[in-house]
XYZ file of C-alpha atoms in Angstrom:
674
model
C -1.771 8.718 -8.352
C 1.928 8.086 -7.846
C 3.625 4.809 -8.685
C 4.303 4.059 -5.029
C 0.638 4.452 -4.111
C -0.389 2.191 -6.948
C 2.019 -0.514 -5.835
C 0.825 -0.126 -2.249
C -2.729 -0.692 -3.467
C -1.489 -3.802 -5.230
C 0.114 -4.906 -1.966
C -3.251 -4.609 -0.255
C -4.405 -7.516 -2.403
C -2.449 -9.727 -0.037
C -5.203 -9.022 2.492
C -7.037 -11.834 0.726
C -4.625 -14.212 2.473
C -5.799 -13.534 6.054
C -9.427 -13.418 4.904
C -9.109 -16.820 3.267
C -7.291 -18.137 6.315
C -9.989 -16.762 8.593
C -12.665 -18.550 6.557
C -10.619 -21.727 6.694
C -10.246 -21.420 10.466
C -14.001 -20.884 10.802
C -14.695 -23.996 8.744
C -12.228 -26.076 10.732
C -13.724 -24.802 13.988
C -17.212 -25.677 12.729
C -16.078 -29.159 11.733
C -14.421 -29.648 15.116
C -17.550 -28.572 16.933
C -19.745 -30.720 14.690
C -17.570 -33.735 15.405
C -17.809 -33.176 19.157
C -21.577 -32.710 18.872
C -21.993 -35.973 16.968
C -19.844 -37.818 19.498
C -21.828 -36.450 22.449
C -25.126 -37.273 20.726
C -23.932 -40.841 20.217
C -23.068 -41.119 23.918
C -26.466 -39.658 24.850
C -28.282 -42.183 22.664
C -26.387 -45.035 24.310
C -27.227 -43.814 27.831
C -30.878 -43.204 26.850
C -31.204 -46.772 25.538
C -29.757 -48.122 28.765
C -32.235 -46.109 30.836
C -35.100 -47.292 28.646
C -34.053 -50.945 28.868
C -33.747 -50.872 32.647
C -36.998 -48.951 33.019
C -35.332 -46.449 35.294
C -37.530 -43.634 33.987
C -41.187 -44.267 34.637
C -43.887 -43.271 32.182
C -45.086 -39.786 33.048
C -48.194 -39.561 30.861
C -49.162 -36.414 29.069
C -48.683 -34.138 32.095
C -47.808 -34.249 35.754
C -47.433 -32.095 38.821
C -43.836 -31.382 39.641
C -42.918 -31.361 43.307
C -39.983 -29.129 44.107
C -37.648 -29.507 47.039
C -38.367 -26.938 49.740
C -35.517 -24.478 50.079
C -36.522 -23.313 53.573
C -39.160 -24.390 56.163
C -42.745 -23.713 55.045
C -45.390 -22.497 57.465
C -48.959 -23.243 56.427
C -50.589 -19.812 56.802
C -51.997 -19.069 53.367
C -49.291 -16.519 52.514
C -46.654 -16.817 49.783
C -43.650 -15.559 51.768
C -42.190 -19.036 52.314
C -42.721 -19.891 48.634
C -40.739 -16.953 47.180
C -37.717 -19.013 45.959
C -40.068 -21.428 44.162
C -42.523 -18.989 42.592
C -40.676 -18.627 39.249
C -41.748 -22.192 38.462
C -45.477 -21.982 39.100
C -47.616 -24.543 37.314
C -50.830 -23.426 35.609
C -54.089 -24.452 37.257
C -57.051 -25.512 35.109
C -55.362 -24.603 31.787
C -57.888 -23.907 29.032
C -60.910 -23.751 31.377
C -61.182 -19.965 31.734
C -59.748 -19.931 35.266
C -56.563 -18.018 35.899
C -54.667 -19.812 38.678
C -51.346 -21.368 39.563
C -50.109 -24.197 41.768
C -46.889 -24.773 43.697
C -45.889 -28.121 45.221
C -42.944 -28.650 47.535
C -41.638 -31.465 49.702
C -39.439 -31.680 52.780
C -39.048 -34.131 55.626
C -42.335 -33.102 57.202
C -44.601 -33.680 54.235
C -45.965 -32.486 50.898
C -47.010 -28.827 50.733
C -49.572 -27.363 48.348
C -50.088 -23.669 47.553
C -52.831 -22.707 45.083
C -53.536 -19.156 43.973
C -56.664 -18.252 41.971
C -57.471 -14.882 40.366
C -61.008 -13.794 41.273
C -62.071 -10.146 41.416
C -65.812 -10.908 41.926
C -65.909 -13.144 44.962
C -68.837 -15.502 45.648
C -68.288 -16.808 49.187
C -69.642 -19.886 50.973
C -68.302 -22.325 53.546
C -67.529 -25.879 52.533
C -70.414 -27.151 54.686
C -73.078 -24.963 53.032
C -75.504 -26.520 50.602
C -74.553 -23.942 47.955
C -70.800 -24.396 48.410
C -70.377 -25.925 44.948
C -72.042 -22.838 43.419
C -69.597 -20.486 45.183
C -65.851 -20.027 44.640
C -64.065 -23.190 45.717
C -61.152 -25.548 45.156
C -61.429 -29.295 44.406
C -58.541 -31.463 45.577
C -58.258 -35.082 44.384
C -55.883 -37.609 45.987
C -55.195 -41.001 44.419
C -53.364 -44.091 45.617
C -53.328 -47.722 44.583
C -56.734 -48.273 46.249
C -58.573 -45.505 44.416
C -59.293 -41.789 44.242
C -60.851 -39.401 46.725
C -61.981 -35.747 46.224
C -62.174 -32.901 48.742
C -64.007 -29.586 48.666
C -62.215 -26.477 49.990
C -64.304 -23.331 50.343
C -64.656 -20.529 52.859
C -66.806 -17.483 53.429
C -63.951 -15.650 55.205
C -60.159 -15.873 55.469
C -58.739 -18.308 57.991
C -58.480 -22.003 58.692
C -60.741 -24.327 56.738
C -61.422 -28.060 56.767
C -61.808 -29.834 53.455
C -65.090 -31.694 53.024
C -64.997 -35.219 51.630
C -66.968 -35.521 48.378
C -66.446 -39.242 47.605
C -66.713 -42.450 49.646
C -63.634 -42.978 51.830
C -60.681 -44.766 50.249
C -58.324 -46.826 52.419
C -55.033 -45.085 53.049
C -56.364 -41.568 52.340
C -57.407 -39.087 55.093
C -61.080 -38.294 55.666
C -60.392 -34.622 56.380
C -57.742 -32.094 55.403
C -56.841 -28.913 57.271
C -55.913 -25.875 55.185
C -55.533 -22.119 55.329
C -57.704 -19.812 53.196
C -56.595 -16.234 52.446
C -57.980 -13.721 49.997
C -57.618 -10.131 48.813
C -58.924 -7.997 45.999
C -57.139 -10.084 43.354
C -58.486 -13.503 44.380
C -58.053 -16.238 46.964
C -55.193 -18.543 48.057
C -55.227 -21.989 49.634
C -52.288 -23.621 51.444
C -52.171 -27.062 53.079
C -49.780 -29.851 54.045
C -50.138 -33.584 53.405
C -48.325 -36.070 55.669
C -44.972 -37.342 54.456
C -46.109 -40.935 55.069
C -49.124 -40.570 52.794
C -48.599 -42.820 49.736
C -49.865 -40.969 46.688
C -50.062 -42.182 43.107
C -51.370 -38.895 41.791
C -52.943 -35.601 42.683
C -55.607 -33.429 41.114
C -56.423 -29.761 41.776
C -59.240 -27.825 40.201
C -60.462 -24.284 40.846
C -63.969 -22.984 40.261
C -64.821 -19.269 40.035
C -68.526 -18.552 40.068
C -68.155 -15.383 37.969
C -66.616 -17.270 35.034
C -68.381 -20.635 35.400
C -66.966 -23.989 34.366
C -66.916 -27.560 35.660
C -67.503 -27.408 39.430
C -66.070 -30.861 40.105
C -63.154 -30.843 37.618
C -59.909 -32.006 39.243
C -58.061 -34.357 36.845
C -55.483 -36.466 38.617
C -51.907 -36.170 37.378
C -48.822 -38.107 38.461
C -46.408 -36.458 40.862
C -42.999 -35.752 39.448
C -39.893 -34.944 41.427
C -36.173 -35.274 41.740
C -35.123 -38.914 42.272
C -31.961 -39.806 44.132
C -32.195 -43.426 42.944
C -32.425 -42.357 39.316
C -29.549 -39.937 39.853
C -27.379 -42.740 41.238
C -28.156 -45.001 38.296
C -27.530 -42.141 35.900
C -24.130 -41.515 37.449
C -23.112 -45.074 36.587
C -24.126 -44.725 32.939
C -23.004 -41.173 32.119
C -19.560 -40.630 30.507
C -16.741 -39.085 32.506
C -16.487 -35.301 32.783
C -20.033 -34.940 31.486
C -23.044 -33.574 33.328
C -26.174 -35.647 32.758
C -29.742 -34.629 33.463
C -32.950 -36.592 33.016
C -35.956 -34.412 32.312
C -39.631 -35.092 32.068
C -41.188 -34.428 28.642
C -42.250 -31.042 29.995
C -38.663 -30.168 30.945
C -38.905 -30.866 34.711
C -35.739 -32.175 36.335
C -35.951 -35.827 37.442
C -32.299 -36.705 38.008
C -28.819 -35.260 37.657
C -25.270 -36.522 37.909
C -21.822 -35.090 37.341
C -21.027 -31.438 36.881
C -19.544 -28.952 34.443
C -15.851 -28.370 34.995
C -15.327 -24.886 33.582
C -12.395 -24.001 35.816
C -9.013 -23.311 34.164
C -7.047 -26.495 33.637
C -3.792 -27.406 31.994
C -4.729 -25.399 28.939
C -5.003 -22.250 31.077
C -7.722 -19.684 30.698
C -7.913 -17.436 27.630
C -7.893 -13.720 28.235
C -10.805 -11.434 27.590
C -9.346 -10.385 24.243
C -8.946 -13.987 23.093
C -12.496 -14.742 24.212
C -13.761 -11.689 22.344
C -11.852 -12.709 19.215
C -13.225 -16.230 19.409
C -16.830 -15.167 19.858
C -16.744 -12.403 17.259
C -14.549 -13.940 14.548
C -14.706 -17.693 14.859
C -17.566 -19.080 16.886
C -21.031 -19.423 15.473
C -23.943 -18.113 17.510
C -23.788 -19.292 21.135
C -26.884 -19.707 23.241
C -27.275 -17.682 26.403
C -25.968 -19.529 29.462
C -28.849 -18.250 31.609
C -31.294 -20.508 29.792
C -29.281 -23.545 30.905
C -28.875 -22.710 34.579
C -27.727 -25.559 36.820
C -30.037 -24.877 39.765
C -33.444 -24.654 38.110
C -36.093 -27.379 38.359
C -37.167 -26.916 34.734
C -35.463 -26.275 31.406
C -37.745 -24.686 28.829
C -35.389 -24.550 25.828
C -36.026 -25.329 22.217
C -33.595 -28.254 22.220
C -35.419 -29.947 25.130
C -38.754 -29.432 23.363
C -37.278 -30.898 20.159
C -36.015 -33.959 22.018
C -39.387 -34.348 23.774
C -40.985 -34.538 20.323
C -38.693 -37.448 19.397
C -35.822 -35.705 17.577
C -32.260 -35.386 18.965
C -30.820 -31.874 19.185
C -27.529 -30.276 20.156
C -26.462 -26.730 20.867
C -23.344 -24.821 21.868
C -23.684 -22.217 24.548
C -21.391 -19.919 26.456
C -19.944 -21.302 29.662
C -20.199 -19.654 33.014
C -16.429 -19.119 33.129
C -14.748 -16.726 30.727
C -13.507 -18.377 27.585
C -15.390 -21.650 28.091
C -18.106 -23.140 25.928
C -20.562 -25.901 26.735
C -21.967 -28.483 24.337
C -25.463 -29.761 25.194
C -26.991 -32.845 23.555
C -30.644 -33.760 24.168
C -32.122 -37.115 23.087
C -35.513 -38.686 23.864
C -35.829 -41.679 26.214
C -38.086 -43.983 24.245
C -39.582 -47.226 25.517
C -42.198 -49.227 23.641
C -42.684 -46.347 21.238
C -43.485 -43.945 24.082
C -41.318 -40.979 25.142
C -40.815 -41.260 28.879
C -38.395 -38.367 29.202
C -35.403 -36.498 27.829
C -31.730 -37.190 28.525
C -29.504 -34.119 28.468
C -25.714 -34.483 28.376
C -23.568 -31.351 28.788
C -19.828 -31.147 28.315
C -17.706 -28.091 29.008
C -14.763 -27.395 26.730
C -11.866 -25.003 26.647
C -9.984 -26.899 23.981
C -12.140 -25.660 21.108
C -11.751 -21.930 21.902
C -8.083 -22.301 22.767
C -7.223 -24.298 19.646
C -9.262 -21.964 17.452
C -7.697 -18.888 19.047
C -4.205 -20.300 18.643
C -4.854 -21.201 15.024
C -6.320 -17.798 14.320
C -3.536 -15.993 16.164
C -0.889 -17.935 14.266
C -2.684 -17.249 11.028
C -3.009 -13.541 11.777
C 0.624 -13.212 12.801
C 1.786 -15.048 9.698
C -0.541 -13.060 7.451
C 0.452 -9.742 8.996
C 4.115 -10.664 8.679
C 3.702 -11.648 5.042
C 1.639 -8.521 4.383
C 4.207 -6.238 5.994
C 7.066 -7.959 4.188
C 5.285 -7.777 0.840
C 4.327 -4.154 1.471
C 7.888 -3.248 2.461
C 9.329 -4.983 -0.608
C 6.836 -3.312 -2.937
C 7.351 0.060 -1.245
C 11.115 -0.258 -1.554
C 10.779 -1.323 -5.173
C 8.358 1.516 -5.914
C 10.607 4.018 -4.153
C 13.665 2.875 -6.094
C 11.709 2.881 -9.347
C 10.304 6.358 -8.613
C 13.755 7.692 -7.731
C 15.243 6.285 -10.931
C 12.446 7.737 -13.043
C 12.796 11.077 -11.237
C 16.536 11.109 -11.966
C 15.851 10.403 -15.608
C 13.186 13.119 -15.724
C 15.431 15.668 -14.008
C 18.262 14.877 -16.413
C 15.948 15.412 -19.382
C 14.655 18.687 -17.917
C 18.172 19.932 -17.181
C 19.248 19.078 -20.711
C 16.501 21.263 -22.201
C 16.567 25.030 -21.754
C 13.453 27.157 -21.374
C 13.319 28.062 -25.070
C 13.514 24.476 -26.292
C 17.271 24.483 -27.011
C 19.588 21.855 -25.624
C 22.277 22.594 -23.126
C 25.568 22.088 -24.901
C 27.226 20.618 -21.828
C 24.409 18.163 -21.296
C 24.766 16.846 -24.832
C 28.284 15.662 -24.044
C 27.405 13.660 -20.937
C 25.513 10.399 -20.649
C 22.133 10.034 -19.034
C 21.999 8.412 -15.577
C 21.347 4.663 -15.479
C 22.188 4.319 -19.178
C 24.299 1.279 -18.268
C 21.372 -0.495 -16.506
C 20.152 -3.713 -18.102
C 16.444 -3.243 -17.417
C 13.728 -1.200 -19.092
C 14.833 1.981 -17.286
C 18.286 1.557 -18.802
C 16.753 1.067 -22.244
C 14.742 4.260 -21.756
C 17.836 6.178 -20.621
C 19.798 4.966 -23.647
C 16.902 5.916 -25.929
C 16.850 9.397 -24.370
C 20.586 9.662 -24.814
C 20.357 8.769 -28.496
C 17.421 11.124 -28.974
C 19.223 14.044 -27.335
C 22.333 13.329 -29.388
C 20.300 13.493 -32.584
C 18.312 16.541 -31.486
C 21.456 18.242 -30.201
C 23.251 17.740 -33.514
C 20.264 19.017 -35.436
C 19.971 22.027 -33.126
C 23.650 22.852 -33.592
C 23.155 22.599 -37.307
C 20.234 25.001 -37.194
C 22.082 27.442 -34.958
C 25.049 27.577 -37.323
C 22.983 27.472 -40.500
C 22.808 31.263 -40.805
C 26.568 31.742 -40.645
C 27.119 28.853 -43.063
C 24.599 30.198 -45.537
C 25.990 33.733 -45.333
C 29.466 32.381 -46.107
C 28.346 30.088 -48.892
C 26.080 32.634 -50.581
C 28.649 35.437 -50.805
C 30.470 34.010 -53.875
C 27.437 33.198 -56.074
C 25.867 36.516 -55.042
C 28.992 38.365 -56.162
C 28.818 36.562 -59.511
C 25.196 37.567 -59.943
C 25.993 41.233 -59.150
C 28.935 41.368 -61.568
C 26.811 39.808 -64.280
C 24.093 42.391 -63.723
C 26.700 45.197 -63.903
C 27.920 43.864 -67.239
C 24.389 43.644 -68.558
C 23.856 47.332 -67.800
C 26.699 48.246 -70.193
C 25.439 45.929 -72.879
C 22.980 46.956 -75.574
C 19.681 45.577 -74.270
C 16.285 46.243 -75.743
C 14.028 48.626 -73.860
C 11.578 45.872 -72.885
C 14.392 44.041 -71.001
C 15.215 46.960 -68.731
C 12.382 46.298 -66.203
C 13.537 42.725 -65.798
C 17.100 43.879 -65.233
C 15.912 46.302 -62.552
C 13.948 43.550 -60.833
C 16.976 41.248 -60.883
C 19.177 43.950 -59.389
C 16.554 44.636 -56.659
C 16.337 40.936 -55.817
C 20.111 40.664 -55.631
C 20.213 43.669 -53.306
C 17.602 42.093 -51.024
C 19.472 38.783 -51.079
C 22.657 40.603 -50.171
C 20.904 42.278 -47.246
C 19.698 38.874 -46.085
C 23.218 37.432 -46.246
C 24.641 40.413 -44.350
C 21.898 40.036 -41.670
C 22.659 36.365 -41.180
C 26.318 37.126 -40.882
C 25.517 39.911 -38.451
C 23.441 37.480 -36.362
C 26.321 35.014 -36.186
C 28.719 37.756 -35.188
C 26.187 38.985 -32.644
C 26.003 35.557 -31.025
C 29.766 35.430 -30.715
C 29.855 38.987 -29.391
C 27.181 38.272 -26.822
C 29.035 35.173 -25.655
C 32.294 37.118 -25.286
C 30.785 40.175 -23.537
C 32.209 41.009 -20.106
C 30.119 42.119 -17.127
C 30.542 45.090 -14.855
C 28.759 46.640 -11.864
C 26.298 49.341 -12.961
C 23.112 51.009 -11.783
C 20.509 49.551 -14.120
C 18.396 52.667 -13.726
C 21.045 54.726 -15.547
C 21.158 52.268 -18.447
C 17.367 52.282 -18.902
C 17.113 56.075 -18.402
C 19.796 56.694 -21.019
C 18.057 54.457 -23.529
C 14.712 56.168 -22.895
C 16.222 59.631 -23.446
C 17.683 58.482 -26.772
C 14.408 56.907 -27.910
C 12.283 60.045 -27.422
C 13.857 61.707 -30.438
C 13.010 58.631 -32.533
C 9.434 58.256 -31.264
C 8.220 61.253 -33.256
C 4.608 62.085 -32.412
C 4.270 59.006 -30.183
C 4.349 59.420 -26.395
C 7.123 57.577 -24.534
C 6.901 57.135 -20.761
C 9.722 55.846 -18.563
C 8.936 54.315 -15.138
C 11.969 53.738 -12.886
C 12.294 52.698 -9.230
C 13.217 55.362 -6.712
C 16.095 53.406 -5.174
C 19.238 52.504 -7.113
C 19.216 49.073 -8.769
C 22.789 47.798 -8.865
C 23.489 44.817 -11.130
C 26.509 42.934 -12.354
C 25.761 42.785 -16.091
C 26.861 43.780 -19.600
C 25.207 47.224 -20.093
C 26.028 47.415 -23.816
C 24.189 44.125 -24.407
C 21.176 45.347 -22.443
C 21.122 48.572 -24.416
C 21.368 46.612 -27.655
C 18.449 44.379 -26.581
C 16.385 47.483 -25.722
C 17.203 48.926 -29.138
C 15.799 45.816 -30.778
C 12.680 45.915 -28.595
C 12.134 49.629 -29.275
C 12.621 49.209 -33.007
C 10.107 46.342 -32.984
C 7.564 48.257 -30.840
C 7.919 51.450 -32.892
C 6.984 49.692 -36.108
C 3.697 48.463 -34.613
C 2.677 51.642 -32.712
C 0.319 54.155 -34.427
C 1.526 57.710 -35.025
C -0.557 59.032 -32.123
C 0.017 56.017 -29.900
C 2.082 55.549 -26.752
C 5.033 53.498 -25.498
C 6.023 52.740 -21.912
C 9.461 51.626 -20.742
C 9.539 50.432 -17.112
C 12.039 48.865 -14.737
C 11.263 47.037 -11.523
C 13.462 45.032 -9.141
C 13.021 41.281 -8.524
C 14.269 39.059 -5.727
C 16.996 37.603 -7.930
C 17.473 40.421 -10.453
C 15.337 42.886 -12.397
C 12.681 43.048 -15.098
C 12.572 45.542 -17.967
C 9.254 45.849 -19.780
C 8.502 47.769 -22.973
C 4.782 48.096 -23.685
C 3.268 49.736 -26.771
C -0.142 50.482 -28.126
C -1.116 48.382 -31.117
C -2.614 45.151 -32.392
C -2.435 42.127 -30.093
C -0.172 39.181 -30.733
C -1.616 36.115 -32.480
C -2.006 33.264 -30.002
C -0.144 30.835 -32.260
C 2.946 33.091 -32.441
C 3.451 34.020 -28.792
C 5.790 31.092 -28.163
C 7.853 31.615 -31.371
C 8.455 35.371 -31.439
C 11.977 35.103 -30.054
C 13.104 32.386 -32.502
C 15.454 33.169 -35.350
C 13.986 34.235 -38.732
C 10.496 34.761 -37.302
C 8.746 38.095 -37.938
C 5.244 39.562 -38.040
C 6.244 42.955 -39.363
C 5.476 42.162 -42.997
C 1.997 41.022 -41.992
C 1.316 43.908 -39.653
C 2.448 46.766 -41.936
C 1.620 46.110 -45.575
C 3.996 47.678 -48.055
C 7.093 47.496 -45.841
C 10.097 45.459 -46.889
C 10.154 41.924 -45.464
C 11.900 41.739 -42.156
C 14.301 38.943 -41.222
C 13.113 38.553 -37.610
C 16.568 38.562 -36.003
C 15.956 41.441 -33.579
C 13.885 39.530 -30.992
C 16.217 36.570 -31.395
C 19.081 38.831 -30.263
C 16.923 39.961 -27.309
C 16.529 36.339 -26.243
C 20.267 35.724 -26.503
C 20.986 38.757 -24.303
C 18.481 37.574 -21.702
C 19.960 34.064 -21.660
C 23.475 35.527 -21.364
C 22.256 37.163 -18.129
C 20.638 33.979 -16.858
C 17.125 35.249 -17.554
C 14.424 34.971 -20.185
C 12.447 37.048 -22.660
C 8.685 36.895 -23.054
C 5.788 38.693 -24.724
C 2.161 39.065 -23.750
C -0.965 40.962 -24.641
C -2.005 43.669 -22.202
C -4.968 42.841 -19.991
C -7.101 45.642 -21.423
C -6.311 44.583 -25.010
C -4.800 47.959 -25.911
C -1.417 46.638 -26.926
C 1.542 44.346 -26.306
C 4.228 44.155 -23.605
C 7.709 42.603 -24.052
C 9.552 41.652 -20.866
C 13.239 41.105 -20.316
C 14.080 39.273 -17.045
C 17.723 39.646 -16.021
C 19.844 38.107 -13.305
C 23.323 38.956 -12.149
C 25.995 37.556 -14.426
C 28.537 35.342 -12.659
C 31.687 37.080 -11.555
C 34.917 35.899 -13.096
C 37.475 34.498 -10.716
C 40.922 36.042 -10.750
C 43.716 33.616 -11.392
């Protein structure tokens, strides 16, 4: 991984800043909402105490029948068409007694309407006047006022109008007979009737009896009648806080009174867009209740918070508002009087401030965080880029200073490394490289000139040794000393050959450097060398592979021929008497390649990179008995290749049959005429 990528990954650590800010914004939003909830609960408790003290909410008992307000005129015909808007809020009939039925009650200016529906697939029919009417399917209706309670029997053997039969002694203020409509189908029977609006009722009881399932034939427990109260709504309006909707509910969740309304229309704070609303709900707000459960036009609220308050414990909840971007806080507290829960007070307050403030805080935080992140990333990227560029310059300078064979470029040794005057760690590294290359360059120059220095320094003592040996030959020496004298003379001869070879190598370097180039066809140079080598190959086979087209090159042909002589002499010494040699030439995009392959032992892996160094040879190891070789031939080949801007290399053949030496050449630069 590059340095810039690593620093960019480090820059990504700044992402912790927006995450921490987001958590902080969530906590602040939660605290803000909790504070508003506590304040609204305190207001609800105060209003509930006032309602309890004034006795505005009457005790409802354990259960009651809720009377809805008729939405449209109701015709008493035994059919449910007129009751369609009210049917979602049916009340169970005879709960827990094995009878499946429901009851609807509605009121308008004409009176109190009752619609009872009972499931009964096995009908047992009898008219109300029959002696066995109580054993058949029937409905018991109980009416109660301040004077007492009176029950009625409703039964019919066929659909149509029926008259309720009085079961109890008459009670003042209650009618002796009731007219009703009886309808039935395969699912059961239905009863619909209307009570006069002037009839004062304290309670009402309805019980259904199905002969197929049995039960109490006369059961019709009287329950109080609940309904919306304008008087209670007016009193509630005086107690409720401003800009708050208040609702008084029965313990079962039925609506008794309401005042105020939810103002969810855009105000001075404007209305947040859909994106801001989405951000608020997904990133900041805790879970919001569904607004449908808190509808404004329903006669009953069956939510968990209302049930909690009805059990004596205050509760609050945030829910989504009906308008986009608004939220509503609902607080429910019990209305307690004399240790009894008479109802539930529900206060609801719409708010746009919380989402808007939270969105603004989050937006500001995100913008600041993104800005800081981009700035930090840009700074780190710029720093990484500058650092990478400086390191690349230093690397390129080091690579340019070193040639392919490990030598140092003489011109590079005399110049300073880039950024060596910098005062940071890169400058220290550049100065260290500069010192290192100075030391290595001096040592390399010393090694390159060591051969010429040794050849010059060894000539005088070698001449003294030879003259001394000549004098000893004329002296009277015992016969046993003659072998030692011969060995000394042989060693001096070999040492003289070594000194001459080192001097020849030094002269060769100078000659190669001073050689001039000319335009030749390289095919002719290689062909001429191959023709001359065939006479020297003896019994060995020599093949020459040349390209068909001419291969012009601006080069020093005598140097190339000299390099081929060294390669051929080296290959010949390693090739068996019945072996083969192959000299080939092929063009390259920027020059040419000459390859001399020979049959023989492969090259040791440890020596392949050192064959073209000075004073390195394998000939004494490969051919036992031969005189030690100085290893200057391949060194000359490398010098010729470098003089032509190329390189020399050696490799083992793929089939393992021998070795191939390659000489890559490029055009020598043309000299400019003054």
